[in-house]
Coordinates of C-alpha atoms in Angstrom, one line a residue:
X1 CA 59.9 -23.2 -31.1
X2 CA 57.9 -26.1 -32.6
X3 CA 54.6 -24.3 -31.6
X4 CA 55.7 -20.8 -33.3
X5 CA 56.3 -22.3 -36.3
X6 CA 53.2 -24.5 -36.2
X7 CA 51.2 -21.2 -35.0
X8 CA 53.0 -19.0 -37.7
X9 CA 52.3 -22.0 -40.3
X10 CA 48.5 -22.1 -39.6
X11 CA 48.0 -18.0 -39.6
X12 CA 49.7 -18.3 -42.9
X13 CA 47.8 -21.2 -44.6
X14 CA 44.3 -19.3 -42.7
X15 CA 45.7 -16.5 -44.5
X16 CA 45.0 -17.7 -47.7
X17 CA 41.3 -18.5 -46.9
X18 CA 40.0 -16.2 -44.1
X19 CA 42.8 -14.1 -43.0
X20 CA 44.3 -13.9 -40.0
X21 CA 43.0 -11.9 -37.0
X22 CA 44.7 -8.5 -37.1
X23 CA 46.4 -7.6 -33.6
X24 CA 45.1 -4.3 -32.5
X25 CA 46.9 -2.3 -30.5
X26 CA 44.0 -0.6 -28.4
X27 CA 44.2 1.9 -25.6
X28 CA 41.0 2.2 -23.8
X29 CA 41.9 5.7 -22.5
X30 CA 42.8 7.3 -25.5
X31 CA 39.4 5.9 -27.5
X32 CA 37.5 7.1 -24.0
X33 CA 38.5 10.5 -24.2
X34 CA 38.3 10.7 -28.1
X35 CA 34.9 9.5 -27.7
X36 CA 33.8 11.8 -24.5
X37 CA 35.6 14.6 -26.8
X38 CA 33.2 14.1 -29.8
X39 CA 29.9 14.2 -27.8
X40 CA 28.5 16.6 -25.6
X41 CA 27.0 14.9 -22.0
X42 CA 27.0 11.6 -22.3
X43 CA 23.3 10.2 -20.8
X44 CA 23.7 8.2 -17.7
X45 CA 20.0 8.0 -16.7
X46 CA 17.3 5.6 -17.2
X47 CA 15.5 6.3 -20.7
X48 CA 11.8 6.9 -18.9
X49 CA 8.8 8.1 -21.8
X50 CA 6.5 10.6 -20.8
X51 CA 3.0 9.5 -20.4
X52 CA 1.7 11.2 -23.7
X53 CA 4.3 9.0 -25.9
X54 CA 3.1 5.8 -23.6
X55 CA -0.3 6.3 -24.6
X56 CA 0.8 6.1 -28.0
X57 CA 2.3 2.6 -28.1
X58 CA 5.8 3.9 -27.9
X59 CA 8.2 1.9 -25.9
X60 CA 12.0 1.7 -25.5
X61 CA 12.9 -1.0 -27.6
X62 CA 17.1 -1.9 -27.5
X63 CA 18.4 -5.2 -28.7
X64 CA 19.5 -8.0 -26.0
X65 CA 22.8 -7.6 -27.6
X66 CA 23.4 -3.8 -27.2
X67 CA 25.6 -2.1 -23.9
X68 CA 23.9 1.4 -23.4
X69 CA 27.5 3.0 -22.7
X70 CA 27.3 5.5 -19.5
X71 CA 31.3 5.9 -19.2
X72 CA 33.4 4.7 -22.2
X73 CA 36.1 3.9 -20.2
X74 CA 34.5 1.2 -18.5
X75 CA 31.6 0.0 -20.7
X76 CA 33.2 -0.5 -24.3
X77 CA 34.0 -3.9 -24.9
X78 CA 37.6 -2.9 -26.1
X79 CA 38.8 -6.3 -27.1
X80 CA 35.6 -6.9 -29.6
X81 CA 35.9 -3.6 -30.5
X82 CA 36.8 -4.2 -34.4
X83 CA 33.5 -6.1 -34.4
X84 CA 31.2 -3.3 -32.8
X85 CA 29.7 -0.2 -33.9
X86 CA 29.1 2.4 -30.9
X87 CA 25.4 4.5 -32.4
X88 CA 25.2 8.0 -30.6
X89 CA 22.0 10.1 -30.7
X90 CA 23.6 13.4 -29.5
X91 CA 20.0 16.0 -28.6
X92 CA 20.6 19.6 -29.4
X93 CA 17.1 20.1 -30.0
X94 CA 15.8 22.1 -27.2
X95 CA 13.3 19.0 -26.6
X96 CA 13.5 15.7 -25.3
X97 CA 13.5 13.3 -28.4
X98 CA 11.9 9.7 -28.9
X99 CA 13.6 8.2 -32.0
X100 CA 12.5 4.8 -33.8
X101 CA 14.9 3.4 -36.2
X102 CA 16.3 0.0 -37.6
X103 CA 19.6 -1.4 -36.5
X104 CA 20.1 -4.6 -39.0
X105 CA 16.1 -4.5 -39.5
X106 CA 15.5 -4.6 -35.7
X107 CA 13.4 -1.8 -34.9
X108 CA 14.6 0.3 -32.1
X109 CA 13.2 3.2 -30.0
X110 CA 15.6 4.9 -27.5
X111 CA 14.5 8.6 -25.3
X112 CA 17.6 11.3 -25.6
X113 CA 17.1 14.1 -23.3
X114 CA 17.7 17.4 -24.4
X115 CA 21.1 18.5 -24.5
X116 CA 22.3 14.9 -23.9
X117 CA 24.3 12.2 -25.9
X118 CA 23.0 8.7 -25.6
X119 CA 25.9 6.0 -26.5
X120 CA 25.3 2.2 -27.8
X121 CA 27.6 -0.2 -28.6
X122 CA 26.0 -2.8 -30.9
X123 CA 27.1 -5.8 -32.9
X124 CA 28.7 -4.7 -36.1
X125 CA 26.3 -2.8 -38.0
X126 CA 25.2 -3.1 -41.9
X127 CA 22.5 -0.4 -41.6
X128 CA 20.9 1.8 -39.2
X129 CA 18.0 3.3 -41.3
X130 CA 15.9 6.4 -39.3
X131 CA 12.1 5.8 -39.6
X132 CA 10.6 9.2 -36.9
X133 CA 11.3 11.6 -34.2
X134 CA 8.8 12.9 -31.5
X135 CA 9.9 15.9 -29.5
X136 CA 8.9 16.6 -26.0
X137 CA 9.0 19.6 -23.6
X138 CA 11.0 18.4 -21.0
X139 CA 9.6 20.4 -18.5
X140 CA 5.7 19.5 -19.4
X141 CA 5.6 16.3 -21.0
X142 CA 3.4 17.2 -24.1
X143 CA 4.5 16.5 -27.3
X144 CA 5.8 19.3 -29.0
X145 CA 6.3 18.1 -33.0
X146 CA 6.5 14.4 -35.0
X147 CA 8.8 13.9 -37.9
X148 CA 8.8 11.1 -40.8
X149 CA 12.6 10.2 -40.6
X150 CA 12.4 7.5 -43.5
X151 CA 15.5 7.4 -46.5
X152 CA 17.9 8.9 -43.6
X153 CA 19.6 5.6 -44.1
X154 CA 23.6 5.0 -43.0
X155 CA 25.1 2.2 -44.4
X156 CA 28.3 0.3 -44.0
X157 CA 30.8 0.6 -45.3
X158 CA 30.0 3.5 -47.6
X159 CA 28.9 5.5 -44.3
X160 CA 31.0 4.2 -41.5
X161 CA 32.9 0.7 -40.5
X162 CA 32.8 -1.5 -37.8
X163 CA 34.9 0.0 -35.2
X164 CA 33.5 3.2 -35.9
X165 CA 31.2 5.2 -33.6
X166 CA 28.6 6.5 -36.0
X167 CA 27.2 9.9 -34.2
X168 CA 23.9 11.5 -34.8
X169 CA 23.3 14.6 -34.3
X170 CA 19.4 16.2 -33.6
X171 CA 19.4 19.6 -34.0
X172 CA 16.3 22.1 -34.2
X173 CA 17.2 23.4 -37.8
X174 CA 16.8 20.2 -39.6
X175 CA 14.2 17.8 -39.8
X176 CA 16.8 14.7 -40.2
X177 CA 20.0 14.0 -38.8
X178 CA 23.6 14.7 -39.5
X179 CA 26.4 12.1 -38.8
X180 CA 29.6 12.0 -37.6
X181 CA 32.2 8.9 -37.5
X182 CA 34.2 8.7 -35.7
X183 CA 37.4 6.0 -36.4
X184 CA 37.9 4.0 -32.6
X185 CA 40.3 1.6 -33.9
X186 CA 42.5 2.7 -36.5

């Protein structure tokens, strides 16, 4: 009893200051199948760059930090999910697409193959900010177009919140990307 009231007494007094950790409640199941519901194919193989893009200097560049999620049920990090962002590039191109963007000013550059979703689970994010887009025939390997992504910023919290799975989708109609959140925690 003395320990509750000493745990109960400290949450309250950190209360004032910090606040207290909120309990969440999470189900790993349910935020799996919401997640595999939002997406299309989830991409489960390595991220390999055709020779045209190598020759370029292009590279796949993905923070230390980051889990590249190949089944949500068993790669989220569910208990330190408040304090993650899962970043989707969901491909409905027609192409194979090299994007290079900024995570928290780190730059990035992942390969989604057409038709494909590919899922990453980073520290909480401030900003992810777009910078370009090469597409590539998936059957040849040449590069097809280039696009300046730049000012295609999303920010939190006006865009999205930790917890969230921020979704962005590459389609052949548009020359940036469109997002979609989705809430994993709430």
């Amino acid at each position: 009893m003395r320990t509750l009231i000493f745990i109960a007494a400290t949450c309250l007094s950190l209360s004032l200051v910090a606040g207290c950790p909120r309990q969440i409640d999470i189900d790993i199941e349910d935020i799996a199948a919401r997640l595999t519901n939002a997406v299309g194919r989830i991409q489960t193989r390595p991220q390999d760059l055709p020779a045209v893009l190598v020759q370029e200097g292009h590279t796949i560049l993905i923070d230390a930090s980051v889990t590249i999620i190949n089944d949500p049920l068993r790669d989220l990090a569910v208990v330190e999910l408040p304090n993650r962002t899962v970043l989707g590039f969901e491909n409905d191109t027609g192409w194979d697409i090299y994007i290079r963007y900024y995570a928290d000013d780190e730059l990035q550059g992942v390969y989604v193959y057409d038709g494909e979703v590919l899922l990453l689970e980073y520290p909480c994010l401030g900003v992810v900010e777009l910078i370009s887009e090469d597409d590539v025939d998936p059957y040849t390997g040449v590069l097809v177009d280039s696009f300046d992504l730049t000012g295609a910023d999303f920010f939190n919290p006006e865009d999205f919140f930790c917890g969230d799975a921020l979704i962005l989708n590459f389609d052949p109609w548009t020359v940036t990307a469109r997002a979609e959140v989705l809430d994993l925690v709430r």
